[in-house]
GROMACS .gro file of C-alpha atoms in nm:
model
  419
    1UNK     CA    1  -7.778   1.326  -4.097
    2UNK     CA    2  -8.051   1.591  -4.111
    3UNK     CA    3  -8.030   1.934  -4.274
    4UNK     CA    4  -7.979   2.119  -3.945
    5UNK     CA    5  -7.684   1.897  -3.845
    6UNK     CA    6  -7.524   1.931  -4.187
    7UNK     CA    7  -7.556   2.312  -4.174
    8UNK     CA    8  -7.394   2.316  -3.829
    9UNK     CA    9  -7.112   2.089  -3.942
   10UNK     CA   10  -7.032   2.286  -4.257
   11UNK     CA   11  -7.036   2.612  -4.060
   12UNK     CA   12  -6.796   2.457  -3.808
   13UNK     CA   13  -6.542   2.363  -4.074
   14UNK     CA   14  -6.575   2.695  -4.257
   15UNK     CA   15  -6.491   2.863  -3.925
   16UNK     CA   16  -6.170   2.661  -3.898
   17UNK     CA   17  -6.053   2.811  -4.231
   18UNK     CA   18  -5.839   2.509  -4.308
   19UNK     CA   19  -5.690   2.482  -3.960
   20UNK     CA   20  -5.666   2.136  -3.807
   21UNK     CA   21  -5.964   2.037  -3.592
   22UNK     CA   22  -5.834   1.958  -3.244
   23UNK     CA   23  -6.079   1.919  -2.960
   24UNK     CA   24  -6.308   2.107  -2.732
   25UNK     CA   25  -6.168   2.417  -2.566
   26UNK     CA   26  -6.146   2.426  -2.273
   27UNK     CA   27  -6.081   2.055  -2.224
   28UNK     CA   28  -6.369   1.886  -2.040
   29UNK     CA   29  -6.295   1.791  -1.678
   30UNK     CA   30  -6.496   1.469  -1.703
   31UNK     CA   31  -6.626   1.222  -1.959
   32UNK     CA   32  -7.002   1.228  -2.015
   33UNK     CA   33  -7.208   0.913  -1.960
   34UNK     CA   34  -7.497   0.854  -2.203
   35UNK     CA   35  -7.757   0.640  -2.030
   36UNK     CA   36  -8.068   0.593  -2.244
   37UNK     CA   37  -8.067   0.500  -2.617
   38UNK     CA   38  -8.418   0.632  -2.678
   39UNK     CA   39  -8.317   0.978  -2.553
   40UNK     CA   40  -8.001   1.014  -2.761
   41UNK     CA   41  -8.010   1.064  -3.138
   42UNK     CA   42  -7.741   1.055  -3.406
   43UNK     CA   43  -7.766   1.434  -3.426
   44UNK     CA   44  -7.709   1.457  -3.049
   45UNK     CA   45  -7.390   1.253  -3.077
   46UNK     CA   46  -7.268   1.440  -3.384
   47UNK     CA   47  -7.317   1.785  -3.230
   48UNK     CA   48  -7.203   1.711  -2.875
   49UNK     CA   49  -6.914   1.465  -2.922
   50UNK     CA   50  -6.812   1.389  -3.281
   51UNK     CA   51  -6.783   1.747  -3.404
   52UNK     CA   52  -6.622   1.886  -3.082
   53UNK     CA   53  -6.397   1.575  -3.077
   54UNK     CA   54  -6.446   1.480  -2.711
   55UNK     CA   55  -6.492   1.136  -2.553
   56UNK     CA   56  -6.807   0.990  -2.404
   57UNK     CA   57  -6.928   0.660  -2.261
   58UNK     CA   58  -7.252   0.487  -2.360
   59UNK     CA   59  -7.432   0.265  -2.106
   60UNK     CA   60  -7.469  -0.110  -2.147
   61UNK     CA   61  -7.827  -0.050  -2.262
   62UNK     CA   62  -7.688   0.039  -2.607
   63UNK     CA   63  -7.542  -0.313  -2.654
   64UNK     CA   64  -7.784  -0.532  -2.459
   65UNK     CA   65  -7.909  -0.712  -2.772
   66UNK     CA   66  -7.561  -0.811  -2.899
   67UNK     CA   67  -7.514  -1.185  -2.954
   68UNK     CA   68  -7.159  -1.173  -2.815
   69UNK     CA   69  -7.289  -1.045  -2.481
   70UNK     CA   70  -7.513  -1.353  -2.460
   71UNK     CA   71  -7.288  -1.621  -2.607
   72UNK     CA   72  -6.932  -1.518  -2.520
   73UNK     CA   73  -7.003  -1.465  -2.150
   74UNK     CA   74  -7.104  -1.703  -1.871
   75UNK     CA   75  -7.402  -1.624  -1.643
   76UNK     CA   76  -7.144  -1.510  -1.387
   77UNK     CA   77  -7.001  -1.249  -1.626
   78UNK     CA   78  -6.677  -1.433  -1.711
   79UNK     CA   79  -6.548  -1.521  -2.060
   80UNK     CA   80  -6.721  -1.839  -2.180
   81UNK     CA   81  -6.410  -2.033  -2.280
   82UNK     CA   82  -6.611  -2.340  -2.387
   83UNK     CA   83  -6.819  -2.140  -2.636
   84UNK     CA   84  -6.517  -1.955  -2.772
   85UNK     CA   85  -6.324  -2.281  -2.815
   86UNK     CA   86  -6.613  -2.452  -2.990
   87UNK     CA   87  -6.676  -2.158  -3.225
   88UNK     CA   88  -6.329  -2.017  -3.294
   89UNK     CA   89  -6.079  -2.262  -3.143
   90UNK     CA   90  -5.880  -2.325  -3.463
   91UNK     CA   91  -5.861  -1.961  -3.572
   92UNK     CA   92  -5.507  -1.820  -3.558
   93UNK     CA   93  -5.494  -1.497  -3.357
   94UNK     CA   94  -5.229  -1.230  -3.280
   95UNK     CA   95  -5.104  -1.224  -2.921
   96UNK     CA   96  -4.889  -0.953  -2.759
   97UNK     CA   97  -4.664  -0.994  -2.456
   98UNK     CA   98  -4.748  -0.706  -2.220
   99UNK     CA   99  -4.438  -0.777  -2.012
  100UNK     CA  100  -4.194  -0.697  -2.292
  101UNK     CA  101  -4.138  -0.348  -2.432
  102UNK     CA  102  -4.043  -0.327  -2.798
  103UNK     CA  103  -3.999   0.042  -2.873
  104UNK     CA  104  -4.334   0.182  -2.753
  105UNK     CA  105  -4.533  -0.136  -2.812
  106UNK     CA  106  -4.523  -0.509  -2.737
  107UNK     CA  107  -4.386  -0.794  -2.950
  108UNK     CA  108  -4.649  -1.021  -3.105
  109UNK     CA  109  -4.673  -1.386  -3.196
  110UNK     CA  110  -4.954  -1.585  -3.360
  111UNK     CA  111  -5.122  -1.897  -3.221
  112UNK     CA  112  -5.454  -2.082  -3.247
  113UNK     CA  113  -5.718  -1.938  -3.016
  114UNK     CA  114  -5.738  -2.271  -2.831
  115UNK     CA  115  -5.369  -2.237  -2.736
  116UNK     CA  116  -5.428  -1.885  -2.608
  117UNK     CA  117  -5.730  -1.991  -2.403
  118UNK     CA  118  -5.528  -2.279  -2.256
  119UNK     CA  119  -5.265  -2.025  -2.154
  120UNK     CA  120  -5.535  -1.794  -2.011
  121UNK     CA  121  -5.683  -2.071  -1.794
  122UNK     CA  122  -5.339  -2.161  -1.658
  123UNK     CA  123  -5.265  -1.793  -1.596
  124UNK     CA  124  -5.577  -1.767  -1.380
  125UNK     CA  125  -5.498  -2.091  -1.195
  126UNK     CA  126  -5.146  -1.970  -1.119
  127UNK     CA  127  -5.278  -1.656  -0.949
  128UNK     CA  128  -5.247  -1.445  -1.266
  129UNK     CA  129  -4.884  -1.521  -1.339
  130UNK     CA  130  -4.696  -1.728  -1.595
  131UNK     CA  131  -4.341  -1.796  -1.707
  132UNK     CA  132  -4.463  -1.706  -2.057
  133UNK     CA  133  -4.542  -1.352  -1.945
  134UNK     CA  134  -4.866  -1.155  -1.953
  135UNK     CA  135  -5.017  -1.232  -2.293
  136UNK     CA  136  -5.291  -1.022  -2.454
  137UNK     CA  137  -5.489  -1.120  -2.765
  138UNK     CA  138  -5.498  -0.794  -2.964
  139UNK     CA  139  -5.608  -0.682  -3.310
  140UNK     CA  140  -5.789  -1.003  -3.405
  141UNK     CA  141  -5.973  -0.933  -3.734
  142UNK     CA  142  -6.280  -1.139  -3.649
  143UNK     CA  143  -6.497  -0.985  -3.923
  144UNK     CA  144  -6.228  -1.044  -4.185
  145UNK     CA  145  -6.127  -1.394  -4.076
  146UNK     CA  146  -6.464  -1.544  -3.970
  147UNK     CA  147  -6.833  -1.477  -3.984
  148UNK     CA  148  -6.929  -1.208  -3.735
  149UNK     CA  149  -7.300  -1.247  -3.804
  150UNK     CA  150  -7.497  -1.208  -3.483
  151UNK     CA  151  -7.189  -1.105  -3.284
  152UNK     CA  152  -7.264  -0.732  -3.269
  153UNK     CA  153  -7.468  -0.459  -3.436
  154UNK     CA  154  -7.286  -0.152  -3.561
  155UNK     CA  155  -7.409   0.139  -3.347
  156UNK     CA  156  -7.576   0.402  -3.565
  157UNK     CA  157  -7.359   0.674  -3.410
  158UNK     CA  158  -7.054   0.523  -3.582
  159UNK     CA  159  -7.220   0.432  -3.912
  160UNK     CA  160  -7.032   0.694  -4.117
  161UNK     CA  161  -6.717   0.483  -4.128
  162UNK     CA  162  -6.509   0.553  -4.439
  163UNK     CA  163  -6.210   0.345  -4.331
  164UNK     CA  164  -6.398   0.015  -4.319
  165UNK     CA  165  -6.619   0.115  -4.613
  166UNK     CA  166  -6.305   0.160  -4.823
  167UNK     CA  167  -6.141  -0.166  -4.718
  168UNK     CA  168  -6.467  -0.355  -4.764
  169UNK     CA  169  -6.478  -0.225  -5.123
  170UNK     CA  170  -6.127  -0.360  -5.180
  171UNK     CA  171  -6.207  -0.686  -5.000
  172UNK     CA  172  -5.857  -0.700  -4.853
  173UNK     CA  173  -5.860  -0.585  -4.491
  174UNK     CA  174  -6.052  -0.400  -4.222
  175UNK     CA  175  -6.009  -0.204  -3.900
  176UNK     CA  176  -6.250  -0.408  -3.686
  177UNK     CA  177  -6.087  -0.591  -3.397
  178UNK     CA  178  -6.144  -0.817  -3.099
  179UNK     CA  179  -5.928  -0.788  -2.788
  180UNK     CA  180  -5.931  -1.038  -2.501
  181UNK     CA  181  -5.706  -1.098  -2.206
  182UNK     CA  182  -5.675  -1.160  -1.834
  183UNK     CA  183  -5.658  -0.912  -1.550
  184UNK     CA  184  -5.339  -0.707  -1.584
  185UNK     CA  185  -5.317  -0.700  -1.964
  186UNK     CA  186  -5.291  -0.349  -2.106
  187UNK     CA  187  -5.222  -0.131  -2.409
  188UNK     CA  188  -4.933   0.119  -2.387
  189UNK     CA  189  -4.972   0.495  -2.441
  190UNK     CA  190  -5.069   0.571  -2.801
  191UNK     CA  191  -5.300   0.758  -3.038
  192UNK     CA  192  -5.506   0.552  -3.281
  193UNK     CA  193  -5.387   0.468  -3.631
  194UNK     CA  194  -5.420   0.746  -3.893
  195UNK     CA  195  -5.558   0.965  -3.608
  196UNK     CA  196  -5.883   0.777  -3.655
  197UNK     CA  197  -6.176   0.778  -3.417
  198UNK     CA  198  -6.240   0.451  -3.238
  199UNK     CA  199  -6.511   0.287  -3.036
  200UNK     CA  200  -6.470   0.005  -2.787
  201UNK     CA  201  -6.732  -0.215  -2.621
  202UNK     CA  202  -6.659  -0.441  -2.325
  203UNK     CA  203  -6.833  -0.771  -2.392
  204UNK     CA  204  -6.732  -0.869  -2.040
  205UNK     CA  205  -6.488  -0.735  -1.782
  206UNK     CA  206  -6.375  -0.385  -1.690
  207UNK     CA  207  -6.116  -0.142  -1.831
  208UNK     CA  208  -5.941   0.165  -1.696
  209UNK     CA  209  -5.876   0.439  -1.953
  210UNK     CA  210  -5.638   0.736  -1.928
  211UNK     CA  211  -5.716   1.009  -2.186
  212UNK     CA  212  -5.495   1.302  -2.291
  213UNK     CA  213  -5.644   1.567  -2.526
  214UNK     CA  214  -5.458   1.652  -2.849
  215UNK     CA  215  -5.141   1.849  -2.776
  216UNK     CA  216  -5.101   1.745  -2.412
  217UNK     CA  217  -4.882   1.454  -2.514
  218UNK     CA  218  -4.612   1.705  -2.610
  219UNK     CA  219  -4.549   1.778  -2.241
  220UNK     CA  220  -4.475   1.407  -2.188
  221UNK     CA  221  -4.191   1.376  -2.440
  222UNK     CA  222  -3.846   1.292  -2.308
  223UNK     CA  223  -3.521   1.467  -2.397
  224UNK     CA  224  -3.504   1.268  -2.721
  225UNK     CA  225  -3.854   1.371  -2.823
  226UNK     CA  226  -4.003   1.026  -2.759
  227UNK     CA  227  -4.342   0.971  -2.602
  228UNK     CA  228  -4.369   0.755  -2.289
  229UNK     CA  229  -4.445   0.385  -2.298
  230UNK     CA  230  -4.639   0.389  -1.970
  231UNK     CA  231  -4.794   0.712  -1.837
  232UNK     CA  232  -4.870   0.557  -1.498
  233UNK     CA  233  -4.508   0.515  -1.382
  234UNK     CA  234  -4.432   0.725  -1.076
  235UNK     CA  235  -4.124   0.895  -1.222
  236UNK     CA  236  -4.327   1.028  -1.513
  237UNK     CA  237  -4.613   1.139  -1.288
  238UNK     CA  238  -4.368   1.335  -1.074
  239UNK     CA  239  -4.219   1.520  -1.373
  240UNK     CA  240  -4.546   1.601  -1.546
  241UNK     CA  241  -4.579   1.957  -1.412
  242UNK     CA  242  -4.665   2.104  -1.752
  243UNK     CA  243  -4.933   1.848  -1.836
  244UNK     CA  244  -5.283   1.841  -1.692
  245UNK     CA  245  -5.395   1.515  -1.528
  246UNK     CA  246  -5.554   1.273  -1.771
  247UNK     CA  247  -5.926   1.214  -1.790
  248UNK     CA  248  -5.985   0.876  -1.629
  249UNK     CA  249  -6.270   0.640  -1.714
  250UNK     CA  250  -6.360   0.301  -1.572
  251UNK     CA  251  -6.555   0.113  -1.837
  252UNK     CA  252  -6.790  -0.157  -1.714
  253UNK     CA  253  -6.921  -0.466  -1.895
  254UNK     CA  254  -7.146  -0.379  -2.189
  255UNK     CA  255  -7.045  -0.013  -2.193
  256UNK     CA  256  -6.918   0.159  -2.507
  257UNK     CA  257  -6.639   0.418  -2.514
  258UNK     CA  258  -6.602   0.673  -2.795
  259UNK     CA  259  -6.234   0.767  -2.844
  260UNK     CA  260  -6.191   1.099  -3.030
  261UNK     CA  261  -5.935   1.166  -3.302
  262UNK     CA  262  -5.581   1.241  -3.187
  263UNK     CA  263  -5.646   1.176  -2.816
  264UNK     CA  264  -5.357   0.975  -2.675
  265UNK     CA  265  -5.466   0.711  -2.429
  266UNK     CA  266  -5.358   0.409  -2.228
  267UNK     CA  267  -5.589   0.121  -2.132
  268UNK     CA  268  -5.569  -0.144  -1.857
  269UNK     CA  269  -5.787  -0.451  -1.808
  270UNK     CA  270  -5.901  -0.458  -1.445
  271UNK     CA  271  -6.064  -0.799  -1.489
  272UNK     CA  272  -6.065  -1.082  -1.743
  273UNK     CA  273  -6.197  -0.883  -2.037
  274UNK     CA  274  -6.318  -0.920  -2.394
  275UNK     CA  275  -6.384  -0.615  -2.610
  276UNK     CA  276  -6.487  -0.535  -2.968
  277UNK     CA  277  -6.323  -0.226  -3.119
  278UNK     CA  278  -6.338  -0.038  -3.449
  279UNK     CA  279  -6.117   0.237  -3.590
  280UNK     CA  280  -6.297   0.473  -3.826
  281UNK     CA  281  -6.253   0.790  -4.026
  282UNK     CA  282  -6.512   1.024  -4.176
  283UNK     CA  283  -6.554   1.386  -4.276
  284UNK     CA  284  -6.506   1.510  -3.921
  285UNK     CA  285  -6.150   1.378  -3.881
  286UNK     CA  286  -6.039   1.350  -4.245
  287UNK     CA  287  -5.817   1.659  -4.211
  288UNK     CA  288  -5.654   1.501  -3.903
  289UNK     CA  289  -5.573   1.192  -4.107
  290UNK     CA  290  -5.423   1.400  -4.390
  291UNK     CA  291  -5.214   1.602  -4.141
  292UNK     CA  292  -5.088   1.278  -3.983
  293UNK     CA  293  -4.985   1.139  -4.323
  294UNK     CA  294  -4.789   1.454  -4.400
  295UNK     CA  295  -4.609   1.418  -4.067
  296UNK     CA  296  -4.532   1.054  -4.144
  297UNK     CA  297  -4.380   1.142  -4.482
  298UNK     CA  298  -4.167   1.419  -4.330
  299UNK     CA  299  -4.039   1.171  -4.070
  300UNK     CA  300  -3.939   0.926  -4.345
  301UNK     CA  301  -3.773   1.202  -4.545
  302UNK     CA  302  -3.568   1.308  -4.243
  303UNK     CA  303  -3.449   0.950  -4.186
  304UNK     CA  304  -3.322   0.908  -4.543
  305UNK     CA  305  -3.225   1.269  -4.613
  306UNK     CA  306  -2.855   1.188  -4.655
  307UNK     CA  307  -2.936   0.990  -4.973
  308UNK     CA  308  -3.157   1.258  -5.126
  309UNK     CA  309  -2.901   1.369  -5.385
  310UNK     CA  310  -2.757   1.025  -5.464
  311UNK     CA  311  -3.057   0.790  -5.464
  312UNK     CA  312  -3.250   0.771  -5.795
  313UNK     CA  313  -3.622   0.829  -5.744
  314UNK     CA  314  -3.565   0.937  -5.382
  315UNK     CA  315  -3.917   1.079  -5.351
  316UNK     CA  316  -4.068   0.755  -5.482
  317UNK     CA  317  -3.867   0.551  -5.232
  318UNK     CA  318  -3.988   0.774  -4.949
  319UNK     CA  319  -4.347   0.693  -5.048
  320UNK     CA  320  -4.265   0.320  -5.055
  321UNK     CA  321  -4.106   0.336  -4.709
  322UNK     CA  322  -4.397   0.539  -4.577
  323UNK     CA  323  -4.647   0.277  -4.693
  324UNK     CA  324  -4.448  -0.007  -4.539
  325UNK     CA  325  -4.431   0.178  -4.205
  326UNK     CA  326  -4.773   0.342  -4.192
  327UNK     CA  327  -4.986   0.118  -4.412
  328UNK     CA  328  -5.072   0.399  -4.653
  329UNK     CA  329  -4.897   0.663  -4.863
  330UNK     CA  330  -5.010   0.963  -5.066
  331UNK     CA  331  -5.117   0.755  -5.367
  332UNK     CA  332  -5.327   0.521  -5.152
  333UNK     CA  333  -5.477   0.819  -4.969
  334UNK     CA  334  -5.590   0.966  -5.300
  335UNK     CA  335  -5.743   0.630  -5.394
  336UNK     CA  336  -5.920   0.624  -5.055
  337UNK     CA  337  -6.067   0.972  -5.118
  338UNK     CA  338  -6.164   0.876  -5.473
  339UNK     CA  339  -6.352   0.560  -5.369
  340UNK     CA  340  -6.553   0.738  -5.099
  341UNK     CA  341  -6.620   1.036  -5.328
  342UNK     CA  342  -6.746   0.817  -5.612
  343UNK     CA  343  -6.977   0.630  -5.376
  344UNK     CA  344  -7.121   0.959  -5.248
  345UNK     CA  345  -7.161   1.090  -5.603
  346UNK     CA  346  -7.355   0.777  -5.691
  347UNK     CA  347  -7.577   0.818  -5.388
  348UNK     CA  348  -7.655   1.179  -5.472
  349UNK     CA  349  -7.756   1.089  -5.825
  350UNK     CA  350  -7.991   0.812  -5.707
  351UNK     CA  351  -8.143   0.978  -5.399
  352UNK     CA  352  -8.238   1.333  -5.484
  353UNK     CA  353  -8.519   1.401  -5.239
  354UNK     CA  354  -8.409   1.671  -4.993
  355UNK     CA  355  -8.581   1.497  -4.703
  356UNK     CA  356  -8.447   1.153  -4.785
  357UNK     CA  357  -8.292   0.984  -4.484
  358UNK     CA  358  -8.371   1.261  -4.237
  359UNK     CA  359  -8.617   1.051  -4.042
  360UNK     CA  360  -8.374   0.757  -4.032
  361UNK     CA  361  -8.083   0.921  -3.858
  362UNK     CA  362  -7.755   0.735  -3.877
  363UNK     CA  363  -7.905   0.410  -4.005
  364UNK     CA  364  -7.792   0.482  -4.361
  365UNK     CA  365  -7.631   0.743  -4.582
  366UNK     CA  366  -7.888   0.996  -4.700
  367UNK     CA  367  -7.828   1.293  -4.929
  368UNK     CA  368  -7.748   1.533  -4.643
  369UNK     CA  369  -7.469   1.308  -4.516
  370UNK     CA  370  -7.343   1.250  -4.870
  371UNK     CA  371  -7.337   1.624  -4.943
  372UNK     CA  372  -7.145   1.690  -4.621
  373UNK     CA  373  -6.899   1.413  -4.707
  374UNK     CA  374  -6.842   1.557  -5.054
  375UNK     CA  375  -6.766   1.901  -4.907
  376UNK     CA  376  -6.509   1.754  -4.667
  377UNK     CA  377  -6.341   1.545  -4.938
  378UNK     CA  378  -6.324   1.849  -5.168
  379UNK     CA  379  -6.149   2.061  -4.905
  380UNK     CA  380  -5.891   1.796  -4.817
  381UNK     CA  381  -5.837   1.689  -5.178
  382UNK     CA  382  -5.757   2.050  -5.269
  383UNK     CA  383  -5.477   2.040  -5.009
  384UNK     CA  384  -5.356   1.703  -5.137
  385UNK     CA  385  -5.343   1.816  -5.501
  386UNK     CA  386  -5.143   2.128  -5.405
  387UNK     CA  387  -4.892   1.938  -5.190
  388UNK     CA  388  -4.539   1.944  -5.342
  389UNK     CA  389  -4.479   1.575  -5.271
  390UNK     CA  390  -4.810   1.473  -5.426
  391UNK     CA  391  -4.718   1.676  -5.734
  392UNK     CA  392  -4.411   1.453  -5.773
  393UNK     CA  393  -4.629   1.143  -5.818
  394UNK     CA  394  -4.712   1.025  -6.169
  395UNK     CA  395  -5.082   1.103  -6.154
  396UNK     CA  396  -5.128   1.058  -6.531
  397UNK     CA  397  -5.217   0.694  -6.461
  398UNK     CA  398  -5.481   0.786  -6.200
  399UNK     CA  399  -5.842   0.761  -6.309
  400UNK     CA  400  -5.992   1.009  -6.275
  401UNK     CA  401  -5.707   1.258  -6.263
  402UNK     CA  402  -5.697   1.427  -5.920
  403UNK     CA  403  -5.758   1.773  -6.067
  404UNK     CA  404  -6.062   1.646  -6.259
  405UNK     CA  405  -6.210   1.479  -5.953
  406UNK     CA  406  -6.153   1.793  -5.747
  407UNK     CA  407  -6.329   2.008  -6.007
  408UNK     CA  408  -6.623   1.769  -6.015
  409UNK     CA  409  -6.652   1.773  -5.635
  410UNK     CA  410  -6.627   2.152  -5.610
  411UNK     CA  411  -6.900   2.191  -5.869
  412UNK     CA  412  -7.118   1.949  -5.675
  413UNK     CA  413  -7.057   2.136  -5.349
  414UNK     CA  414  -7.199   2.447  -5.514
  415UNK     CA  415  -7.504   2.268  -5.654
  416UNK     CA  416  -7.590   2.085  -5.330
  417UNK     CA  417  -7.565   2.394  -5.109
  418UNK     CA  418  -7.944   2.429  -5.116
  419UNK     CA  419  -8.020   2.056  -5.084
   0.00000   0.00000   0.00000
C-alpha cells in the first residue's frame, strides 16, 4: 500500500463515522473484467473494488503460471484424473450431495479422493447421473492437509489476508479451499463466512455466478424470515418484484472472481470444474465481520432467552453456543484482533522508513499498510471493548488487557498519522 492509497482509505472510513461499510451506491449494472496484469496495480484494485466493495473478474492471464493449471488439467481442458489420483488419491476429502437440501445447505460425507474420482468418472459415463446423487467435493483444505507448493501463487491483490494469517499463526486451520465436481454441481444461496471477502479461480471448467448486493437479500426472505435455498427457482423469480435482478457472471477456465463482503451469491458448475478459493478478512471488511458476530450472538440469545433467569452463567453459555455454531465468539475475536495488531506493531517498529514497501505494492506488508491496519483495528476494538456482552467476559486473564491494547493502538494511530 502506498501513501496515497492509505490516505484515501482512511478518509473513506472517517466519512462512514462508524457506520457499516456496505457496497457501491448505486449498485453496478455489470461486473468489470480486468484483462491485463501489467496494467492493473494493487492500488487500482484497492481503490476501484476492495474499498467500494464491488465484484470484478480477472482474466486467465493473472493465473497462467500456476502449477495447478498445468498439472491438474489435460491438454483438452478436462480434469486430469490420473494426476490427481497419483498425487492426492489417499487424501480424505469432504463431499456434499447437491441433490439433498439440509436446511439451506447440503449434507456432507468424507471419502478418499480416489473414491470420489471413481464416482465422478461413473457419473460422466452415465450421462451425468447417479443413484448416489450429484456429489460435489467442497471445502477441501488442501494447504492444511497436504503440500500446496507449486499449486498456485497468492495474487498480490489479496495479500492482506488477516484470516489466514491468524490461523497460520495458530497452526490449527485455514480458510483456503479446493472445490471440484461435475457439470450440474452447485452451491446454494449464501454469503461467505464471517462476511469475509473471497476469491475463486477456475483451474478448469466454467461457473455461473448470481450476485446480490448487501441488503437485497432481505427482499428474498419468506414469511418465516428465511432466505431461499435456490434463487433460480421459477416461483421465487416470479415473486421477486421488490428485488433487482442479480448480477450474473460466467467465469471461464483460469479466470479469477473477487467476491465482496456481504454479497449473497449462488454458483453453478456449467462443466466439469475445479476451483481454488480463499476466504479473507482485512481492514476493509473488519467492521462487517464484527457486525456479523454481534448478529450471531443476538440470534443465540433469542434462541435460549427462556433460560436467561434460571441458567447459571447464561451469558457464558451463549458465547459457547455461538462458537460451536459460528466457529468464533467474542473472546476469540479479541484474540484475532490482538494477534494481527501485535504483528503490525512489530512491523512498524522494524520498518520505519516512510517509503518502505511503496514500490512493491501488495507483495508484502509495508509501513503504510501496517498503519492503515492499526487504525482499522483500533476503531473496531473500541466498539468491542464498549459492547455490553464483551464487558461480561472475564478479561482479567487476557494479555494484554483489551483496554491497554486499545490505548496503545490509539496512541500509535496518532503518531503514524504523518508516516
